[in-house]
Tab-separated table of C-alpha atoms in Angstrom:
chain	number	residue	atom	x	y	z
A	1	MET	CA	32.071	-50.831	-6.543
A	2	ASN	CA	28.557	-50.347	-5.599
A	3	ASN	CA	26.993	-51.879	-8.818
A	4	HIS	CA	26.036	-55.599	-7.948
A	5	ILE	CA	23.738	-57.831	-10.144
A	6	ALA	CA	22.331	-60.981	-8.875
A	7	VAL	CA	21.072	-63.687	-11.881
A	8	ASP	CA	18.454	-65.531	-10.527
A	9	ILE	CA	16.984	-68.224	-12.717
A	10	GLY	CA	14.090	-70.235	-11.408
A	11	ALA	CA	11.932	-73.298	-13.366
A	12	SER	CA	9.841	-70.939	-14.768
A	13	SER	CA	11.594	-67.687	-14.955
A	14	GLY	CA	14.930	-65.674	-14.651
A	15	ARG	CA	16.141	-62.080	-14.384
A	16	LEU	CA	18.914	-59.775	-13.711
A	17	VAL	CA	18.645	-57.860	-10.769
A	18	LEU	CA	20.970	-54.847	-10.075
A	19	GLY	CA	21.289	-53.974	-5.887
A	20	THR	CA	22.675	-50.963	-4.501
A	21	LEU	CA	23.328	-49.761	-1.099
A	22	VAL	CA	21.926	-45.863	-0.650
A	23	ASP	CA	22.300	-44.794	2.993
A	24	GLY	CA	22.611	-48.099	4.109
A	25	SER	CA	19.236	-48.698	2.442
A	26	LEU	CA	19.260	-51.632	-0.102
A	27	LYS	CA	17.621	-50.825	-3.752
A	28	LEU	CA	16.553	-53.228	-6.066
A	29	GLU	CA	16.231	-52.818	-9.927
A	30	GLU	CA	14.972	-55.387	-12.253
A	31	LEU	CA	17.280	-55.093	-15.288
A	32	HIS	CA	16.082	-57.993	-17.346
A	33	ARG	CA	13.338	-60.942	-16.944
A	34	PHE	CA	12.864	-63.506	-19.545
A	35	SER	CA	11.101	-67.272	-19.201
A	36	ASN	CA	12.307	-70.356	-18.478
A	37	GLY	CA	10.566	-73.827	-18.627
A	38	PHE	CA	11.660	-77.302	-19.804
A	39	THR	CA	10.571	-78.623	-23.275
A	40	GLU	CA	9.907	-82.514	-24.193
A	41	GLN	CA	11.990	-83.953	-26.680
A	42	GLU	CA	11.620	-87.431	-27.917
A	43	GLY	CA	9.614	-88.521	-24.659
A	44	SER	CA	12.354	-86.920	-22.403
A	45	CYS	CA	12.254	-83.201	-20.450
A	46	PHE	CA	15.218	-80.997	-21.248
A	47	TRP	CA	16.231	-77.683	-20.198
A	48	ASP	CA	17.540	-75.374	-22.959
A	49	ILE	CA	20.696	-73.985	-21.217
A	50	GLU	CA	22.627	-72.093	-23.992
A	51	TYR	CA	19.199	-70.085	-24.020
A	52	LEU	CA	19.686	-69.136	-20.525
A	53	PHE	CA	23.305	-68.333	-20.771
A	54	ASN	CA	22.244	-66.011	-23.744
A	55	GLU	CA	20.020	-64.213	-21.993
A	56	ILE	CA	22.259	-63.791	-18.981
A	57	ILE	CA	24.509	-61.905	-21.889
A	58	SER	CA	21.358	-60.109	-23.283
A	59	GLY	CA	21.016	-58.609	-19.648
A	60	LEU	CA	24.452	-57.749	-18.915
A	61	HIS	CA	24.580	-56.078	-22.181
A	62	GLN	CA	21.189	-54.149	-21.518
A	63	ALA	CA	22.867	-52.951	-18.106
A	64	LYS	CA	25.910	-51.408	-19.899
A	65	THR	CA	23.784	-49.707	-22.354
A	66	ALA	CA	21.750	-48.056	-19.035
A	67	GLY	CA	25.467	-46.984	-18.191
A	68	ILE	CA	26.684	-49.789	-15.624
A	69	THR	CA	30.209	-49.986	-16.615
A	70	GLU	CA	31.436	-52.014	-13.605
A	71	CYS	CA	29.837	-54.353	-11.137
A	72	THR	CA	29.788	-57.746	-9.538
A	73	LEU	CA	27.707	-60.646	-10.380
A	74	GLY	CA	26.412	-63.557	-8.464
A	75	ILE	CA	24.613	-66.709	-10.035
A	76	ASP	CA	21.765	-68.876	-8.575
A	77	THR	CA	19.492	-71.682	-10.020
A	78	TRP	CA	17.238	-74.599	-9.241
A	79	ALA	CA	19.176	-77.609	-7.464
A	80	VAL	CA	19.657	-80.936	-8.437
A	81	ASP	CA	20.561	-81.043	-12.716
A	82	TYR	CA	23.971	-81.141	-14.270
A	83	VAL	CA	25.811	-80.487	-17.229
A	84	LEU	CA	28.116	-83.076	-18.589
A	85	LEU	CA	31.659	-81.498	-20.374
A	86	ASP	CA	33.952	-83.417	-22.555
A	87	ALA	CA	37.612	-83.188	-22.265
A	88	GLU	CA	37.737	-79.854	-24.594
A	89	GLY	CA	35.435	-78.301	-22.160
A	90	LYS	CA	32.149	-78.747	-24.715
A	91	ARG	CA	28.807	-79.882	-23.535
A	92	ILE	CA	28.028	-83.539	-24.041
A	93	ARG	CA	24.378	-83.387	-24.473
A	94	GLU	CA	21.105	-81.768	-23.725
A	95	VAL	CA	20.700	-80.964	-20.043
A	96	TYR	CA	18.131	-83.472	-18.186
A	97	ALA	CA	15.510	-81.467	-16.426
A	98	TYR	CA	14.601	-83.289	-12.908
A	99	ARG	CA	10.710	-83.589	-13.747
A	100	ASP	CA	11.674	-86.205	-16.510
A	101	ARG	CA	10.258	-89.644	-16.395
A	102	ARG	CA	13.817	-91.640	-16.328
A	103	THR	CA	13.730	-92.089	-12.795
A	104	ASP	CA	10.722	-93.182	-12.414
A	105	GLY	CA	11.388	-96.380	-9.963
A	106	VAL	CA	14.877	-95.544	-9.689
A	107	MET	CA	15.115	-94.441	-6.069
A	108	GLU	CA	13.642	-98.068	-5.016
A	109	GLU	CA	15.959	-99.667	-7.350
A	110	VAL	CA	18.952	-97.771	-6.108
A	111	GLY	CA	17.364	-98.812	-2.218
A	112	ARG	CA	17.736	-102.026	-2.535
A	113	LEU	CA	21.202	-101.854	-3.831
A	114	LEU	CA	22.440	-99.294	-1.530
A	115	SER	CA	21.050	-98.755	2.057
A	116	PRO	CA	18.867	-95.634	2.571
A	117	GLU	CA	19.905	-95.572	6.166
A	118	LYS	CA	23.216	-95.551	5.271
A	119	VAL	CA	23.107	-92.930	2.377
A	120	TYR	CA	21.050	-90.807	4.958
A	121	ALA	CA	23.956	-91.084	7.548
A	122	LYS	CA	26.407	-90.220	5.069
A	123	THR	CA	24.736	-87.410	3.208
A	124	GLY	CA	21.760	-86.264	5.282
A	125	ILE	CA	19.845	-85.392	2.215
A	126	GLN	CA	16.425	-86.607	1.812
A	127	GLN	CA	15.284	-89.185	-0.504
A	128	LEU	CA	13.640	-87.446	-3.568
A	129	SER	CA	13.263	-89.434	-6.886
A	130	PHE	CA	14.941	-86.642	-9.140
A	131	ASN	CA	18.133	-86.242	-6.725
A	132	THR	CA	21.325	-86.385	-9.010
A	133	LEU	CA	22.393	-89.536	-7.227
A	134	TYR	CA	19.344	-91.191	-9.012
A	135	GLN	CA	19.703	-89.235	-12.198
A	136	LEU	CA	23.279	-90.379	-12.774
A	137	TYR	CA	22.253	-93.891	-12.238
A	138	ALA	CA	19.552	-93.764	-14.606
A	139	HIS	CA	21.737	-91.729	-17.135
A	140	ASP	CA	23.696	-93.382	-19.874
A	141	ARG	CA	26.980	-95.034	-18.705
A	142	VAL	CA	28.658	-94.299	-22.044
A	143	GLU	CA	28.219	-90.686	-21.785
A	144	LEU	CA	29.222	-90.718	-18.289
A	145	GLU	CA	32.258	-92.370	-18.792
A	146	ALA	CA	33.321	-90.176	-21.412
A	147	ALA	CA	32.414	-86.954	-19.471
A	148	ASP	CA	35.480	-85.110	-18.034
A	149	GLN	CA	33.852	-83.002	-15.880
A	150	ILE	CA	30.364	-82.737	-14.146
A	151	LEU	CA	29.015	-79.451	-13.135
A	152	MET	CA	25.632	-78.305	-11.804
A	153	VAL	CA	23.412	-75.984	-13.644
A	154	PRO	CA	24.628	-72.626	-12.118
A	155	ASP	CA	28.235	-73.733	-12.075
A	156	TYR	CA	28.389	-74.227	-15.964
A	157	LEU	CA	26.727	-70.675	-16.305
A	158	TYR	CA	29.729	-69.298	-13.994
A	159	TYR	CA	31.963	-71.670	-16.356
A	160	ARG	CA	30.732	-69.975	-19.767
A	161	LEU	CA	31.297	-66.717	-18.264
A	162	SER	CA	34.721	-67.158	-16.696
A	163	GLY	CA	36.403	-70.339	-18.175
A	164	ARG	CA	36.741	-71.584	-14.686
A	165	LYS	CA	34.880	-74.799	-13.324
A	166	ILE	CA	33.656	-75.166	-9.683
A	167	ASN	CA	31.416	-77.272	-7.649
A	168	GLU	CA	29.455	-74.611	-5.544
A	169	VAL	CA	28.573	-76.299	-2.202
A	170	THR	CA	25.216	-75.237	-1.691
A	171	ASN	CA	24.195	-76.626	-5.087
A	172	ALA	CA	26.571	-79.986	-5.011
A	173	SER	CA	24.996	-80.732	-1.532
A	174	THR	CA	21.812	-81.636	-3.223
A	175	MET	CA	23.447	-84.038	-5.602
A	176	GLN	CA	22.924	-86.673	-2.492
A	177	LEU	CA	26.920	-87.334	-3.096
A	178	LEU	CA	28.603	-85.100	-0.340
A	179	ASN	CA	29.578	-86.644	3.004
A	180	LEU	CA	28.816	-84.590	6.101
A	181	ALA	CA	31.744	-85.630	7.844
A	182	THR	CA	34.782	-85.448	5.257
A	183	ARG	CA	32.769	-82.518	3.589
A	184	ASP	CA	33.591	-83.693	0.229
A	185	PHE	CA	32.294	-86.355	-2.778
A	186	ASP	CA	31.679	-89.666	-1.030
A	187	PRO	CA	33.915	-92.410	-2.223
A	188	GLU	CA	31.678	-95.256	-1.698
A	189	LEU	CA	28.644	-93.176	-3.591
A	190	LEU	CA	30.778	-92.213	-6.371
A	191	SER	CA	32.211	-95.957	-7.044
A	192	PHE	CA	28.600	-97.364	-6.955
A	193	LEU	CA	27.899	-94.764	-9.914
A	194	HIS	CA	31.442	-95.698	-11.570
A	195	LEU	CA	32.357	-92.165	-11.236
A	196	ARG	CA	35.761	-90.561	-10.247
A	197	ARG	CA	36.296	-87.754	-7.732
A	198	GLU	CA	38.494	-86.142	-10.333
A	199	GLN	CA	35.211	-85.657	-12.762
A	200	PHE	CA	34.130	-82.947	-10.251
A	201	ALA	CA	35.615	-79.652	-9.697
A	202	PRO	CA	36.713	-78.822	-6.396
A	203	LEU	CA	34.055	-77.545	-3.984
A	204	THR	CA	33.695	-73.877	-3.706
A	205	GLU	CA	32.032	-71.646	-0.708
A	206	PRO	CA	29.919	-68.693	-1.398
A	207	GLY	CA	32.000	-65.412	-1.468
A	208	GLU	CA	34.665	-66.972	-3.403
A	209	ASP	CA	36.252	-64.642	-6.027
A	210	LEU	CA	35.671	-66.055	-9.389
A	211	GLY	CA	37.596	-63.579	-11.420
A	212	PHE	CA	36.296	-61.397	-14.099
A	213	ILE	CA	33.985	-62.325	-17.313
A	214	THR	CA	36.474	-63.608	-20.066
A	215	ALA	CA	37.744	-60.392	-22.298
A	216	GLU	CA	36.408	-62.083	-25.584
A	217	LEU	CA	32.874	-62.404	-24.080
A	218	VAL	CA	33.043	-58.539	-22.914
A	219	GLN	CA	34.455	-57.122	-26.262
A	220	GLN	CA	32.132	-59.475	-28.485
A	221	HIS	CA	28.850	-58.306	-26.643
A	222	ASP	CA	29.726	-54.852	-25.061
A	223	LEU	CA	29.377	-56.156	-21.654
A	224	PRO	CA	30.454	-54.257	-18.223
A	225	GLN	CA	33.340	-55.383	-16.431
A	226	CYS	CA	32.016	-58.167	-14.124
A	227	ARG	CA	33.852	-59.419	-11.341
A	228	LEU	CA	32.091	-62.856	-10.563
A	229	ILE	CA	31.481	-63.417	-7.128
A	230	CYS	CA	30.375	-67.243	-6.088
A	231	ALA	CA	27.026	-66.671	-4.695
A	232	ALA	CA	25.157	-69.374	-2.725
A	233	THR	CA	24.198	-70.960	-5.972
A	234	HIS	CA	20.913	-72.633	-4.864
A	235	ASP	CA	18.158	-70.700	-5.347
A	236	THR	CA	16.689	-72.032	-1.980
A	237	ALA	CA	20.419	-71.265	-0.135
A	238	SER	CA	19.737	-67.570	-1.159
A	239	ALA	CA	16.520	-67.201	-0.180
A	240	VAL	CA	17.469	-68.269	3.242
A	241	LEU	CA	20.371	-65.675	3.305
A	242	GLY	CA	17.380	-62.911	2.321
A	243	VAL	CA	15.256	-63.847	5.513
A	244	PRO	CA	15.294	-61.017	7.690
A	245	ALA	CA	16.684	-62.036	11.048
A	246	GLN	CA	13.639	-62.340	13.849
A	247	GLN	CA	15.009	-60.776	16.917
A	248	GLY	CA	14.398	-62.701	19.968
A	249	ARG	CA	11.572	-64.965	18.588
A	250	SER	CA	11.923	-68.534	17.009
A	251	SER	CA	11.135	-68.818	13.374
A	252	ALA	CA	10.888	-71.359	10.504
A	253	TYR	CA	10.698	-69.977	6.995
A	254	ILE	CA	8.787	-71.184	3.843
A	255	SER	CA	10.550	-69.905	0.677
A	256	SER	CA	7.884	-70.106	-1.407
A	257	GLY	CA	7.810	-70.787	-5.140
A	258	THR	CA	7.444	-73.671	-7.712
A	259	TRP	CA	8.405	-75.401	-4.493
A	260	SER	CA	7.320	-74.409	-0.932
A	261	LEU	CA	10.626	-75.179	1.217
A	262	LEU	CA	9.704	-75.192	5.092
A	263	GLY	CA	12.380	-75.205	7.140
A	264	VAL	CA	15.017	-73.801	9.709
A	265	GLU	CA	18.797	-72.561	9.403
A	266	LEU	CA	20.827	-74.910	12.021
A	267	ASP	CA	24.718	-74.873	12.590
A	268	HIS	CA	24.820	-78.711	12.622
A	269	PRO	CA	22.778	-81.202	10.489
A	270	ILE	CA	19.854	-83.369	11.706
A	271	ASN	CA	20.765	-86.827	10.153
A	272	ASP	CA	19.002	-89.864	12.533
A	273	SER	CA	16.531	-92.013	12.015
A	274	LYS	CA	13.575	-89.885	12.783
A	275	ALA	CA	14.879	-87.305	10.333
A	276	LEU	CA	15.216	-89.812	7.813
A	277	ALA	CA	11.842	-91.512	8.343
A	278	ALA	CA	10.081	-87.716	7.964
A	279	ASN	CA	12.172	-87.070	4.944
A	280	TYR	CA	13.897	-83.815	5.866
A	281	THR	CA	16.831	-82.900	4.372
A	282	ASN	CA	20.275	-81.209	5.668
A	283	GLU	CA	21.318	-78.918	2.549
A	284	TRP	CA	24.746	-77.241	2.785
A	285	GLY	CA	24.220	-73.430	3.093
A	286	ALA	CA	26.368	-70.164	3.161
A	287	TYR	CA	28.777	-69.737	5.968
A	288	GLY	CA	28.998	-73.112	7.723
A	289	THR	CA	25.454	-73.285	8.088
A	290	TYR	CA	22.669	-76.262	7.458
A	291	ARG	CA	19.078	-75.953	5.846
A	292	PHE	CA	16.937	-78.223	7.649
A	293	LEU	CA	14.189	-78.361	5.402
A	294	LYS	CA	10.914	-80.290	3.772
A	295	ASN	CA	9.965	-80.099	0.172
A	296	ILE	CA	6.610	-79.353	-0.197
A	297	MET	CA	5.097	-79.311	-4.140
A	298	GLY	CA	3.982	-75.399	-4.006
A	299	LEU	CA	2.926	-73.104	-6.241
A	300	TRP	CA	3.634	-75.645	-9.233
A	301	LEU	CA	0.347	-76.622	-8.342
A	302	ILE	CA	-1.427	-73.316	-9.393
A	303	GLN	CA	1.330	-72.699	-12.311
A	304	GLU	CA	0.445	-75.879	-14.200
A	305	VAL	CA	-3.715	-74.848	-13.556
A	306	ARG	CA	-2.827	-71.387	-15.020
A	307	ARG	CA	-1.127	-72.915	-17.953
A	308	LEU	CA	-3.610	-75.358	-18.753
A	309	ASP	CA	-6.427	-73.314	-18.805
A	310	GLY	CA	-4.665	-70.950	-21.172
A	311	GLY	CA	-3.271	-68.484	-19.055
A	312	ARG	CA	-6.785	-66.816	-19.370
A	313	TYR	CA	-6.447	-65.279	-15.486
A	314	SER	CA	-3.238	-64.315	-13.780
A	315	PHE	CA	-2.132	-65.556	-10.462
A	316	ALA	CA	-3.934	-62.605	-8.406
A	317	GLU	CA	-7.171	-63.413	-10.402
A	318	LEU	CA	-7.161	-66.504	-9.283
A	319	ALA	CA	-6.391	-66.018	-6.051
A	320	SER	CA	-9.628	-63.559	-5.920
A	321	MET	CA	-11.453	-66.270	-7.807
A	322	ALA	CA	-10.263	-68.617	-4.802
A	323	ALA	CA	-11.028	-65.898	-2.083
A	324	GLY	CA	-14.705	-66.200	-3.461
A	325	SER	CA	-15.074	-69.741	-3.309
A	326	GLU	CA	-15.888	-72.008	-0.415
A	327	GLY	CA	-13.273	-72.925	1.928
A	328	PHE	CA	-11.939	-76.518	2.541
A	329	ARG	CA	-14.506	-78.056	0.211
A	330	SER	CA	-11.957	-80.283	-1.509
A	331	LEU	CA	-8.479	-81.046	-0.652
A	332	ILE	CA	-5.564	-82.832	-2.211
A	333	PRO	CA	-2.470	-84.417	-0.751
A	334	CYS	CA	0.139	-81.728	-2.027
A	335	ASN	CA	3.353	-83.875	-1.919
A	336	HIS	CA	1.818	-87.041	-3.640
A	337	PRO	CA	4.310	-88.231	-6.415
A	338	ARG	CA	1.039	-88.154	-8.765
A	339	PHE	CA	1.411	-84.198	-8.724
A	340	LEU	CA	4.860	-84.358	-9.614
A	341	ASN	CA	4.530	-84.084	-13.356
A	342	PRO	CA	1.193	-85.377	-14.498
A	343	ASP	CA	0.269	-85.387	-17.799
A	344	HIS	CA	-2.923	-83.057	-16.917
A	345	MET	CA	-2.694	-81.579	-13.470
A	346	ILE	CA	-6.423	-80.293	-13.552
A	347	GLU	CA	-7.590	-83.665	-14.527
A	348	GLU	CA	-5.141	-85.067	-11.549
A	349	ILE	CA	-6.638	-82.728	-9.048
A	350	ARG	CA	-10.247	-83.833	-9.854
A	351	GLN	CA	-9.449	-87.413	-9.771
A	352	ALA	CA	-7.689	-87.384	-6.357
A	353	CYS	CA	-10.679	-85.115	-5.438
A	354	ALA	CA	-13.322	-87.930	-6.856
A	355	GLU	CA	-11.112	-90.831	-5.293
A	356	SER	CA	-11.565	-89.498	-1.639
A	357	GLY	CA	-15.126	-88.981	-2.034
A	358	GLN	CA	-14.697	-85.113	-2.233
A	359	PRO	CA	-16.505	-82.655	-4.273
A	360	VAL	CA	-14.586	-82.724	-7.750
A	361	PRO	CA	-13.741	-78.988	-8.296
A	362	GLU	CA	-14.797	-77.728	-11.450
A	363	THR	CA	-14.093	-73.949	-11.900
A	364	PRO	CA	-10.525	-72.254	-12.080
A	365	GLY	CA	-11.571	-70.858	-8.571
A	366	GLU	CA	-12.602	-74.064	-7.158
A	367	LEU	CA	-9.296	-75.351	-8.336
A	368	ALA	CA	-7.213	-72.385	-7.124
A	369	ARG	CA	-8.940	-72.922	-3.399
A	370	CYS	CA	-8.422	-76.389	-3.647
A	371	ILE	CA	-4.819	-75.949	-4.143
A	372	PHE	CA	-4.113	-72.954	-1.454
A	373	ASP	CA	-6.579	-74.839	1.200
A	374	SER	CA	-4.532	-78.126	1.084
A	375	LEU	CA	-0.933	-75.682	0.942
A	376	ALA	CA	-1.723	-74.175	4.209
A	377	LEU	CA	-2.995	-77.485	5.938
A	378	SER	CA	0.290	-79.117	4.751
A	379	TYR	CA	2.260	-76.534	5.964
A	380	ARG	CA	0.734	-77.213	9.323
A	381	SER	CA	1.203	-80.458	9.522
A	382	TYR	CA	5.123	-80.343	8.328
A	383	LEU	CA	5.515	-77.549	11.067
A	384	ALA	CA	4.560	-79.976	13.793
A	385	GLU	CA	7.018	-82.546	12.150
A	386	LEU	CA	9.573	-79.970	11.889
A	387	GLU	CA	9.071	-78.952	15.838
A	388	GLY	CA	9.540	-82.512	16.912
A	389	LEU	CA	12.430	-83.117	15.109
A	390	THR	CA	14.384	-79.768	16.011
A	391	GLY	CA	12.819	-79.680	19.633
A	392	GLN	CA	12.339	-76.055	18.700
A	393	GLU	CA	8.981	-74.429	19.510
A	394	ILE	CA	8.099	-72.111	16.286
A	395	GLU	CA	6.577	-68.818	17.233
A	396	VAL	CA	6.423	-67.359	13.534
A	397	LEU	CA	6.924	-68.499	10.033
A	398	GLN	CA	8.165	-66.037	7.935
A	399	ILE	CA	7.253	-66.421	3.867
A	400	VAL	CA	9.817	-65.045	1.304
A	401	GLY	CA	9.664	-65.472	-2.332
A	402	GLY	CA	6.684	-65.108	-4.832
A	403	GLY	CA	4.321	-66.629	-2.396
A	404	ALA	CA	4.502	-64.149	-0.146
A	405	ASN	CA	2.472	-62.112	-2.651
A	406	ASN	CA	-0.139	-64.106	-2.307
A	407	GLU	CA	-2.686	-62.933	0.423
A	408	LEU	CA	-5.410	-65.388	0.703
A	409	LEU	CA	-2.569	-68.132	1.155
A	410	CYS	CA	-0.828	-66.224	3.643
A	411	GLN	CA	-3.598	-65.577	5.597
A	412	LEU	CA	-4.925	-69.306	5.255
A	413	THR	CA	-1.342	-70.337	6.719
A	414	ALA	CA	-1.841	-67.886	9.664
A	415	ASP	CA	-5.578	-69.334	10.545
A	416	ILE	CA	-4.402	-72.968	10.233
A	417	ILE	CA	-1.241	-73.208	11.962
A	418	GLY	CA	-2.574	-70.330	14.674
A	419	ARG	CA	0.243	-68.199	14.267
A	420	GLU	CA	1.775	-65.257	12.939
A	421	VAL	CA	2.844	-65.128	9.414
A	422	LEU	CA	5.415	-62.575	8.248
A	423	ALA	CA	5.141	-62.296	4.694
A	424	GLY	CA	8.016	-60.915	2.595
A	425	PRO	CA	10.463	-59.732	1.171
A	426	THR	CA	9.378	-61.514	-2.411
A	427	GLU	CA	12.847	-60.826	-3.826
A	428	SER	CA	14.241	-62.862	-0.961
A	429	THR	CA	16.497	-65.071	-3.545
A	430	ALA	CA	17.879	-61.891	-5.030
A	431	LEU	CA	18.679	-60.464	-1.806
A	432	GLY	CA	20.668	-63.394	-0.702
A	433	ASN	CA	22.601	-63.465	-3.842
A	434	LEU	CA	23.605	-59.664	-3.510
A	435	ALA	CA	24.497	-60.305	0.201
A	436	VAL	CA	27.319	-62.789	-0.735
A	437	GLN	CA	28.572	-60.300	-3.461
A	438	MET	CA	28.221	-57.322	-0.845
A	439	ILE	CA	29.765	-59.217	2.108
A	440	GLN	CA	32.889	-60.387	-0.144
A	441	SER	CA	32.872	-56.740	-1.879
A	442	GLY	CA	33.278	-55.459	1.848
A	443	ARG	CA	30.116	-53.329	1.262
A	444	MET	CA	28.659	-55.282	4.522
A	445	ALA	CA	30.487	-56.761	7.204
A	446	ASP	CA	28.376	-60.190	7.469
A	447	ILE	CA	25.134	-62.102	7.096
A	448	HIS	CA	23.817	-60.551	10.370
A	449	GLU	CA	24.389	-56.960	9.026
A	450	ALA	CA	22.782	-58.133	5.430
A	451	ARG	CA	20.003	-59.653	7.234
A	452	ASP	CA	19.251	-56.202	9.291
A	453	VAL	CA	19.711	-53.872	6.123
A	454	VAL	CA	17.206	-56.490	4.321
A	455	GLY	CA	14.568	-56.285	7.131
A	456	THR	CA	14.766	-52.426	7.507
A	457	SER	CA	14.890	-51.675	3.236
A	458	PHE	CA	11.782	-53.695	2.337
A	459	ALA	CA	7.982	-53.900	3.641
A	460	ILE	CA	6.838	-56.806	5.704
A	461	LYS	CA	3.617	-57.827	6.113
A	462	SER	CA	2.005	-59.423	9.207
A	463	TYR	CA	-0.985	-62.157	9.643
A	464	LEU	CA	-2.306	-62.896	12.483
A	465	PRO	CA	-4.187	-65.924	12.757
A	466	ARG	CA	-8.319	-65.708	12.950
A	467	PRO	CA	-10.864	-68.220	14.149
A	468	VAL	CA	-11.347	-71.276	11.645
A	469	PRO	CA	-15.187	-72.380	11.879
A	470	ARG	CA	-15.102	-76.470	12.749
A	471	LEU	CA	-11.256	-76.689	12.966
A	472	ASN	CA	-11.279	-80.110	14.800
A	473	GLN	CA	-13.294	-81.570	12.099
A	474	LEU	CA	-11.247	-80.185	9.731
A	475	LEU	CA	-8.159	-81.130	10.851
A	476	ALA	CA	-9.667	-84.887	11.794
A	477	ARG	CA	-10.306	-84.737	7.626
A	478	TRP	CA	-7.059	-83.416	6.583
A	479	ASP	CA	-5.667	-85.759	8.796
A	480	GLU	CA	-7.445	-88.868	7.134
A	481	LEU	CA	-6.562	-88.052	3.786
A	482	HIS	CA	-2.797	-87.148	4.311
A	483	SER	CA	-2.200	-90.421	6.287
A	484	ALA	CA	-3.948	-92.189	3.435
A	485	ALA	CA	-1.417	-90.985	1.161
A	486	SER	CA	1.355	-90.738	3.243
A	487	THR	CA	2.940	-94.090	2.489
A	488	ASN	CA	3.669	-93.183	-0.832
A	489	GLU	CA	4.300	-89.385	-0.323
A	490	ASN	CA	7.888	-89.065	-0.827
A	491	ILE	CA	8.366	-87.343	-4.286
């Protein structure tokens, strides 16, 4: 079988991507694309999970119409959000979105009841206000008690397609409930939440064969015969699998999208006190690896600016206008919690600049330049932190995902970090999803071969650092701004 379909759903969009191997080269074709986003109902933020499921069905029907009668299929989405099912397998309520404000202050409250140091030693997961641990603590106790099963978002979508319930490990690890030593749910943390182990399906590794889409769905919607392969269901885990190998050079990656995830792939976790203090995470990866990384706010900032500006300009146009604006005029500490989900991102950025005595960005170009400059400087700060925590000297930074298309940001990053930046592939998440399917299907031997194929199949652009005028003064100014915000920075 040489037809493999990746269902790749992010916070702002989703798509079905067909992958085929042709003479050793991996070819991609987008079959179906759809929008995504949370909605507000009575003051709470929810995902429309049934809409997402229906879009998967629609995309598969289009694949069948295009002549694809057989395929494998893998699913990846964002992390931390979950679905409650009753004893009959029916969804209990709408699915909360991680930017919902019900967890405001919850991380601090839990921290007074459970030692953050102890939780980190157990789980290795960074302290983020929207982690599933804090979402479940804030959830209605009656609903949680009534839940027969708690599935992560991609697990629920697999369940709707196959009838099989799983908790895939790369996404489950982000719940901050898995114990690194036992590689299972931690009894003490479950007890703290008044939850039972049997409310969670068996932990499942990427590459497991989950069987076929149900005959009922195939017949009802005229779908291909799809064998479901458990992908690395956390989109970052799939994105990291899609990063080409850098032979002989130490490298770090940034998976650049709504979030910028900066890290390295390790074969062991780093969950000591220094990693806790720096708020780095040890999310489980495929094939026995760990993603040691930092969450940085990412392109969410420019996405919100564009949305609030009525979508007048494309992202490419905003980048072009930013390139024509004065550089490093105004800067913001990107990871400050004020930028997680403000009522009005543009006004929040302007207010932050005014409060720190900087020129206030007024035009779309000035706002975009403020964001891109600040992201590049954030990458420098956290890259230095990463090197200190791992003891690795990073020679090259690989940017994958949608942000690899932003030439201004890639060049700014190379200039500021003083190292080569390699940009691409932009489709790394779909590629990592497809890689697991192809390895399981015997089309590729292992992840090493998959990464070699990715590296030869897709163009990678190199950005070499250029001199930055008055760099020392800029870095001193940034360090002062960054340090002033760092005490409240961890979101």
